[in-house]
Tab-separated table of N, CA and C in Angstrom:
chain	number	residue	atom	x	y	z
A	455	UNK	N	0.841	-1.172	0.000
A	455	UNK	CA	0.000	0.000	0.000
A	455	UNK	C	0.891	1.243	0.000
A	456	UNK	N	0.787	2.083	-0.953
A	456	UNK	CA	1.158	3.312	-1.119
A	456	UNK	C	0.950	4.384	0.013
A	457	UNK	N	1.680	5.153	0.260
A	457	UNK	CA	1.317	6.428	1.210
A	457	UNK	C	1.147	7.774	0.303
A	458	UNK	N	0.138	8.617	0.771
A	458	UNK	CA	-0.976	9.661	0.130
A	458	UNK	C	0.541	10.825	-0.326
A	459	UNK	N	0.400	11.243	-1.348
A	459	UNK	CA	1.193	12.425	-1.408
A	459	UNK	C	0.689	13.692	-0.796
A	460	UNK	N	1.440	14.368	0.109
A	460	UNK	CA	1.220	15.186	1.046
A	460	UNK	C	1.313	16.629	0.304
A	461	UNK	N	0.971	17.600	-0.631
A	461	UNK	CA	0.871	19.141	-0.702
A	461	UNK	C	1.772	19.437	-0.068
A	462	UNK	N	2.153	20.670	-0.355
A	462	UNK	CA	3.190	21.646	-0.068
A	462	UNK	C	2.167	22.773	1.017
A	463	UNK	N	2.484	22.649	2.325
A	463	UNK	CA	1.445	23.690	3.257
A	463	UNK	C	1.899	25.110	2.356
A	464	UNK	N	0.319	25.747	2.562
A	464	UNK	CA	0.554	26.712	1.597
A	464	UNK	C	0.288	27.822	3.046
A	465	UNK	N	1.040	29.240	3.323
A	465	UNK	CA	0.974	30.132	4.559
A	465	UNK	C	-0.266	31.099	4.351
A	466	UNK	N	-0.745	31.217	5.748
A	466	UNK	CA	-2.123	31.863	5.400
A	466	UNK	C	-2.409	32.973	4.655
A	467	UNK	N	-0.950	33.840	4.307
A	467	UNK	CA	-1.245	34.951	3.532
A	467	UNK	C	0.401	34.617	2.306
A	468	UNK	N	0.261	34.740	1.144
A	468	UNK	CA	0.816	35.087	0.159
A	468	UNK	C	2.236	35.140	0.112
A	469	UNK	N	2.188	36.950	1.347
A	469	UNK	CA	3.290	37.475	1.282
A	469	UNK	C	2.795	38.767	2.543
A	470	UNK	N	4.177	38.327	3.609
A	470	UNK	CA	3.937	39.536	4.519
A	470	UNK	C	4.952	40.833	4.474
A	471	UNK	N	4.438	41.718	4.520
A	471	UNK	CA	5.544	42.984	4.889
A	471	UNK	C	5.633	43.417	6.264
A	472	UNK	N	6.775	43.555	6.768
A	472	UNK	CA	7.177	44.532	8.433
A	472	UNK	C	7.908	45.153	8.111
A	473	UNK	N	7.202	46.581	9.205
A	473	UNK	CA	7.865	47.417	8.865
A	473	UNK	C	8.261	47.695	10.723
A	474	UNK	N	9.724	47.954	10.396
A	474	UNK	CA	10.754	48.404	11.389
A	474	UNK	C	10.001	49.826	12.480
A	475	UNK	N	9.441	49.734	13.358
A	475	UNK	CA	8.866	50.844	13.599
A	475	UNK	C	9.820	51.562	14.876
A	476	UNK	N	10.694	50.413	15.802
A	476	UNK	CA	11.318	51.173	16.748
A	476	UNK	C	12.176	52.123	16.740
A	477	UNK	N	12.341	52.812	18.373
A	477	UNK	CA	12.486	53.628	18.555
A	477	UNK	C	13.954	53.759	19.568
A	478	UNK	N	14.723	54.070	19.202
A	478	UNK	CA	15.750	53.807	20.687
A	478	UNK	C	15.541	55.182	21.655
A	479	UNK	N	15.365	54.822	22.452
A	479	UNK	CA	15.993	55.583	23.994
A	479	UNK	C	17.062	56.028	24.377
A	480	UNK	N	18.077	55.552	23.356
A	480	UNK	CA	19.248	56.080	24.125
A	480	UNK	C	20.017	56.649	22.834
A	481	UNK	N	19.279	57.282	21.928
A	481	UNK	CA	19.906	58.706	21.546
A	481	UNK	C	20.143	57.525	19.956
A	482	UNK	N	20.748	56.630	20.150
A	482	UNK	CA	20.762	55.553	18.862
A	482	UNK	C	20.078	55.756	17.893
A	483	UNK	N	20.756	56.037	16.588
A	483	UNK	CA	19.768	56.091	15.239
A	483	UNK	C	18.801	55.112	15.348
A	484	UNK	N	17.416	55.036	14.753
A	484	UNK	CA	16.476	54.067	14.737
A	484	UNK	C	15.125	54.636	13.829
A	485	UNK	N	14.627	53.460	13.065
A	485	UNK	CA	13.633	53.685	11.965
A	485	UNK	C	12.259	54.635	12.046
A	486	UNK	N	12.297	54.807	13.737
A	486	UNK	CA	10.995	55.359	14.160
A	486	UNK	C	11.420	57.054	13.531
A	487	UNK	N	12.541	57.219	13.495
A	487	UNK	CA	13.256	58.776	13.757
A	487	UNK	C	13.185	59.086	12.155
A	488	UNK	N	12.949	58.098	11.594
A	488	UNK	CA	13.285	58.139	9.650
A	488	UNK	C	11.994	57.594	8.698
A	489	UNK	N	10.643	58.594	9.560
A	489	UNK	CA	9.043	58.267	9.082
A	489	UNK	C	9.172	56.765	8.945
A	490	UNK	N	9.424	55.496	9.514
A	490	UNK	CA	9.135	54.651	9.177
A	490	UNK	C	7.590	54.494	9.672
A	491	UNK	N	6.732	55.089	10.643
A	491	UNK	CA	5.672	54.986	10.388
A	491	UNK	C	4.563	55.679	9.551
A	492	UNK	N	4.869	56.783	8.984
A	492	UNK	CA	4.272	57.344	7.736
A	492	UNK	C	4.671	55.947	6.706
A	493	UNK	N	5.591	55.056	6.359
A	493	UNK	CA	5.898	54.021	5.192
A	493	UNK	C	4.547	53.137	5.287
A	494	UNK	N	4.702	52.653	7.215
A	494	UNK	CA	3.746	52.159	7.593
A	494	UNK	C	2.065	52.166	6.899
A	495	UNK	N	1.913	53.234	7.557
A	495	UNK	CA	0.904	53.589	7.077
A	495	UNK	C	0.321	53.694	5.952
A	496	UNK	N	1.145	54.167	5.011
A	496	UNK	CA	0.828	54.373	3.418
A	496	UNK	C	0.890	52.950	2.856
A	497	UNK	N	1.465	51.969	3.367
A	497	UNK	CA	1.519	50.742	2.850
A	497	UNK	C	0.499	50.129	2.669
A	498	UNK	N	0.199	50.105	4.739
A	498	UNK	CA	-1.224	49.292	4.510
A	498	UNK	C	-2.305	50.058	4.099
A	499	UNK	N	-2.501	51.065	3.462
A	499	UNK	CA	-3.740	52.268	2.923
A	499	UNK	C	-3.646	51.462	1.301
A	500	UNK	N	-2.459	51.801	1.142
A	500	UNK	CA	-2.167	51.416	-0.868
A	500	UNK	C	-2.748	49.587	-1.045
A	501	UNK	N	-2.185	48.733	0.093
A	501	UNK	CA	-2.449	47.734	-0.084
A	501	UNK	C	-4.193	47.179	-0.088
A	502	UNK	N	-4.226	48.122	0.806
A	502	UNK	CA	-6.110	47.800	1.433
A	502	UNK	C	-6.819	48.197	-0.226
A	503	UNK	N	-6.157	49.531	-0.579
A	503	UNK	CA	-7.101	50.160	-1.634
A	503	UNK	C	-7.255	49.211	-3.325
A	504	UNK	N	-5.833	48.389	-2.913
A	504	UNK	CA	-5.854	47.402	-4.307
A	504	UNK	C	-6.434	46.254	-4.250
A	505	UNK	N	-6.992	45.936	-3.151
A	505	UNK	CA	-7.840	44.783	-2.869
A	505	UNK	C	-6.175	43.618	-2.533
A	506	UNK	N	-5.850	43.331	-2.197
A	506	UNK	CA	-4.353	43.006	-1.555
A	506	UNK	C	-4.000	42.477	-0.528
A	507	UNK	N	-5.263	43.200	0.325
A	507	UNK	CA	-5.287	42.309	1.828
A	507	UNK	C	-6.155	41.266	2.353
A	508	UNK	N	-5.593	40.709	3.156
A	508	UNK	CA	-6.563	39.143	3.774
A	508	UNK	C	-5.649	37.830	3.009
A	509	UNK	N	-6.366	37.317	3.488
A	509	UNK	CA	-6.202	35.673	3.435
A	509	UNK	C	-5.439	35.580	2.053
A	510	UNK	N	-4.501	34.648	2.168
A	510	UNK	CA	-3.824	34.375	0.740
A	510	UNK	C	-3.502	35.390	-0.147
A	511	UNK	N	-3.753	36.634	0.433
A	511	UNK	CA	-3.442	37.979	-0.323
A	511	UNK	C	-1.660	38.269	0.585
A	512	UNK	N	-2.228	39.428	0.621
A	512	UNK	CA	-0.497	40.253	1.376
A	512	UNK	C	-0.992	40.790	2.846
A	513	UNK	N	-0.508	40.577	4.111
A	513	UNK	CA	-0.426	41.523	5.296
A	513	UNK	C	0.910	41.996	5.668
A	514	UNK	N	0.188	43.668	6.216
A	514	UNK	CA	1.078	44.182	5.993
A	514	UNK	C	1.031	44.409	8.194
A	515	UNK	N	2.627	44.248	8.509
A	515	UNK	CA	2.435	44.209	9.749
A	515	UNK	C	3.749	44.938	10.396
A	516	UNK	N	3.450	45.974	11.720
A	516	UNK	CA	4.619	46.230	12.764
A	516	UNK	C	5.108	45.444	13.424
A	517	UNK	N	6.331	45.776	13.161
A	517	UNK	CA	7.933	45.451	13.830
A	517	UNK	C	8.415	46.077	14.503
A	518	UNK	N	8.948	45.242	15.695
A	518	UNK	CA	10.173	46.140	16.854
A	518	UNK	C	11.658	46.067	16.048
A	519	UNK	N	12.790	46.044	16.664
A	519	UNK	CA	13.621	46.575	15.869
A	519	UNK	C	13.865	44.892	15.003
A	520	UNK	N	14.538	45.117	13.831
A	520	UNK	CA	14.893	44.363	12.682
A	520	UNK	C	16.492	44.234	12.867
A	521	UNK	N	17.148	45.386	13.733
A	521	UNK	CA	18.610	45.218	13.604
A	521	UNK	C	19.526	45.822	12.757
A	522	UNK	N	18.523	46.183	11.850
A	522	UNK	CA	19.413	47.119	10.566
A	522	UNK	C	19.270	48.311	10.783
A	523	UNK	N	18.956	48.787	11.322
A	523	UNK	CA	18.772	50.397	11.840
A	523	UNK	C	19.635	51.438	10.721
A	524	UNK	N	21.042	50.674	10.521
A	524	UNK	CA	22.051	51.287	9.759
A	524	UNK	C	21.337	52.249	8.514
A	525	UNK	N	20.454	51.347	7.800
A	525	UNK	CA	19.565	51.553	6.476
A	525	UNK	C	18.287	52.175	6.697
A	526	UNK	N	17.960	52.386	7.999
A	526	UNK	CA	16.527	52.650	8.171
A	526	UNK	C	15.982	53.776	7.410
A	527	UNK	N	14.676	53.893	7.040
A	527	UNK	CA	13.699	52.926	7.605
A	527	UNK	C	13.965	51.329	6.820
A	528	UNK	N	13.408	50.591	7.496
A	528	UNK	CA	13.688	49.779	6.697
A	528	UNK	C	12.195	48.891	7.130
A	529	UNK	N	12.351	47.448	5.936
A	529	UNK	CA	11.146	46.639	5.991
A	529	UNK	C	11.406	45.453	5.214
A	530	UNK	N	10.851	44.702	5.310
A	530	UNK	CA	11.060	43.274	4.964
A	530	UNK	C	10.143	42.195	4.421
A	531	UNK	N	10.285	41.752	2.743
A	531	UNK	CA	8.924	40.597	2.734
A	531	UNK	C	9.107	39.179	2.665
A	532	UNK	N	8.088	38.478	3.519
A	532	UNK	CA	8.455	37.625	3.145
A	532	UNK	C	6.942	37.043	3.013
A	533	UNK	N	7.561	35.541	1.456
A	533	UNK	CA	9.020	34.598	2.664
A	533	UNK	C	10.091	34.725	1.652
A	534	UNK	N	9.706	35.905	0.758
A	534	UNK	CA	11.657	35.867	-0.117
A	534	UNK	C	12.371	36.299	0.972
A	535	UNK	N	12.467	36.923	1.390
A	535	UNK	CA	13.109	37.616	2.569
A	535	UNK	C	14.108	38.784	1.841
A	536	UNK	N	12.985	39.491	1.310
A	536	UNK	CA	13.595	40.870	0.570
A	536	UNK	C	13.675	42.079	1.592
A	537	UNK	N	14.656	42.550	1.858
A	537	UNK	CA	14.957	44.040	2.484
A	537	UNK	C	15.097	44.914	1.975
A	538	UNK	N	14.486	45.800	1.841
A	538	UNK	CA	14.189	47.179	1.678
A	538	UNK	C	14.579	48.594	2.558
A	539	UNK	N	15.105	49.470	1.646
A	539	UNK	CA	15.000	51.004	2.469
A	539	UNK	C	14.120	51.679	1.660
A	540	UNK	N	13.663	53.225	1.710
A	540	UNK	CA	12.506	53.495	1.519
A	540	UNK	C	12.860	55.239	1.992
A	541	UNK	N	12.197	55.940	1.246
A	541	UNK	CA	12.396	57.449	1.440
A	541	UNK	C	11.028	57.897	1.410
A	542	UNK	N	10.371	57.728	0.689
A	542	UNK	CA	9.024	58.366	1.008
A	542	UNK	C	7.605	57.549	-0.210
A	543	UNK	N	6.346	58.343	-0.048
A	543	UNK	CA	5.586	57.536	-0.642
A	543	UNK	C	5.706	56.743	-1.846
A	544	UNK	N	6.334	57.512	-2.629
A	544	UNK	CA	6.530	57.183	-3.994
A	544	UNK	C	7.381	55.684	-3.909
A	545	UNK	N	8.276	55.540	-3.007
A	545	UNK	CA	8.707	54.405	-2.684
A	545	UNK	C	8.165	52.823	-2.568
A	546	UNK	N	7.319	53.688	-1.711
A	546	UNK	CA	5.867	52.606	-1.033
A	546	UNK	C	5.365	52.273	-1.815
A	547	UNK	N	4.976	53.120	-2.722
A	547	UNK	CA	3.388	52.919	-3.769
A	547	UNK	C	4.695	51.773	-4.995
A	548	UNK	N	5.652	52.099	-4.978
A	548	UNK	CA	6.480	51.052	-6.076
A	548	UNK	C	6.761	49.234	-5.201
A	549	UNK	N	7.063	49.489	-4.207
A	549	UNK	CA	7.022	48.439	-3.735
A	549	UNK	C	5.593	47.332	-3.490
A	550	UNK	N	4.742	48.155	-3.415
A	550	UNK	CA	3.335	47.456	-3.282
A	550	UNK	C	2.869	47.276	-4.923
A	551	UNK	N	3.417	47.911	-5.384
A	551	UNK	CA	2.769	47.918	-7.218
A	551	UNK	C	3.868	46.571	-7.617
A	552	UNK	N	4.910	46.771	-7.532
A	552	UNK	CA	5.979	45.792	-7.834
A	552	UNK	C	5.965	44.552	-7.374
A	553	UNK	N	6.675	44.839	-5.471
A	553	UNK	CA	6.539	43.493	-5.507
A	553	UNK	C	5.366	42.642	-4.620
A	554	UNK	N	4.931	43.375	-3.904
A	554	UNK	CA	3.645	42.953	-3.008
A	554	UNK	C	2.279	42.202	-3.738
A	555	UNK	N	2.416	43.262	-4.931
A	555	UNK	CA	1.187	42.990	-6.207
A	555	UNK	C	1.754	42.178	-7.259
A	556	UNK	N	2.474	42.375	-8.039
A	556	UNK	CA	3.087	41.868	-9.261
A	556	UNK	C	4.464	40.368	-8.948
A	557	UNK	N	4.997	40.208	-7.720
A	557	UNK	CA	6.118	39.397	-7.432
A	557	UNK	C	7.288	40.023	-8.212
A	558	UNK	N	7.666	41.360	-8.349
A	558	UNK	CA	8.572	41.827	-8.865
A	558	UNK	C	9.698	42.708	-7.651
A	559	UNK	N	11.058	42.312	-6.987
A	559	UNK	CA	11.746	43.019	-6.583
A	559	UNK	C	11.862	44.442	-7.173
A	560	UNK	N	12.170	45.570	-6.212
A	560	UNK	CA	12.288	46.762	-6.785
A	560	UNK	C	13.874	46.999	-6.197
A	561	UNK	N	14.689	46.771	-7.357
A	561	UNK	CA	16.247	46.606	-6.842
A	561	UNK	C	16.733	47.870	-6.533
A	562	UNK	N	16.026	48.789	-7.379
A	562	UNK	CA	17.032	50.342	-6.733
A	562	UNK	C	16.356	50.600	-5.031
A	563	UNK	N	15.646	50.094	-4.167
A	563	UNK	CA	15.274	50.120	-2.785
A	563	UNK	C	16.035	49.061	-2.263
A	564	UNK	N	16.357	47.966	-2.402
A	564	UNK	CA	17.288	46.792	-1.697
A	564	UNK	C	17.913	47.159	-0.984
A	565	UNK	N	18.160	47.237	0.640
A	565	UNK	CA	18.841	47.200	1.592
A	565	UNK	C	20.011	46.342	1.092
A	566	UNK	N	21.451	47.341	1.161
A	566	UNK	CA	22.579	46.100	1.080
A	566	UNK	C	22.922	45.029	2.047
A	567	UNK	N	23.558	44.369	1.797
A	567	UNK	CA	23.401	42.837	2.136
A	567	UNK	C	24.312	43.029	4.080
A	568	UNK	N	25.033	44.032	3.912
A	568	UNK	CA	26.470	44.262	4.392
A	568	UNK	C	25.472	45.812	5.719
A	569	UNK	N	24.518	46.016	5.169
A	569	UNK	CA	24.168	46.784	6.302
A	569	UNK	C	23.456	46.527	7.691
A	570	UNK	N	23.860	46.440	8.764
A	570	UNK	CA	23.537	46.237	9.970
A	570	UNK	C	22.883	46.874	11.150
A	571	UNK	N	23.224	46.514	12.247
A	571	UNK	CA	22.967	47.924	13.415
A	571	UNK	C	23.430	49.042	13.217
């Protein structure tokens, strides 16, 4: 007797984005200081408005620190596990058009590989 071929578990949403929202206390550069919650925000607004969110779609979710502070703001999707920096809306609205919507990296935003705390 044969055993059943088992599917590939598929994750409840698509593709998630976090965005880096902390803040340091002790004077330390950090993403909160570099609108990472204006990115926030405009993300999940652009995403909601393309029909994008929920189940098997894209969520878009806050993060304490990520560690890269170096690059901030910064944000992350997965499960490619693409990193991103980000300057302002126009940014956002390419990353959600690109790769959130379409599965397309937007390489001129790529956090380098080599940037850290």
């Amino acid at each position: 007797m044969s055993s059943p071929t088992l599917a590939a578990p598929t994750g409840y949403y698509a593709r998630h984005i976090f965005f880096c929202l902390n803040e340091r206390k002790n004077g330390e550069d950090s993403c909160a200081l570099h609108n990472a919650q204006e990115g926030f925000d405009r993300c999940k607004a652009k995403v909601k408005e393309q029909g994008l969110s929920g189940p098997g779609k894209v969520r878009v979710n806050k993060a304490g620190c990520l560690d890269r502070c170096a690059g901030g703001p910064v944000a992350v999707v997965y499960p490619e596990a693409v990193w991103y920096t980000f300057v302002d809306s126009e940014d956002i609205d390419e990353i959600v058009e690109s790769h959130l919507k379409n599965g397309q990296v937007v390489e001129r935003l790529l956090l380098p590989p080599n940037v850290g705390r």
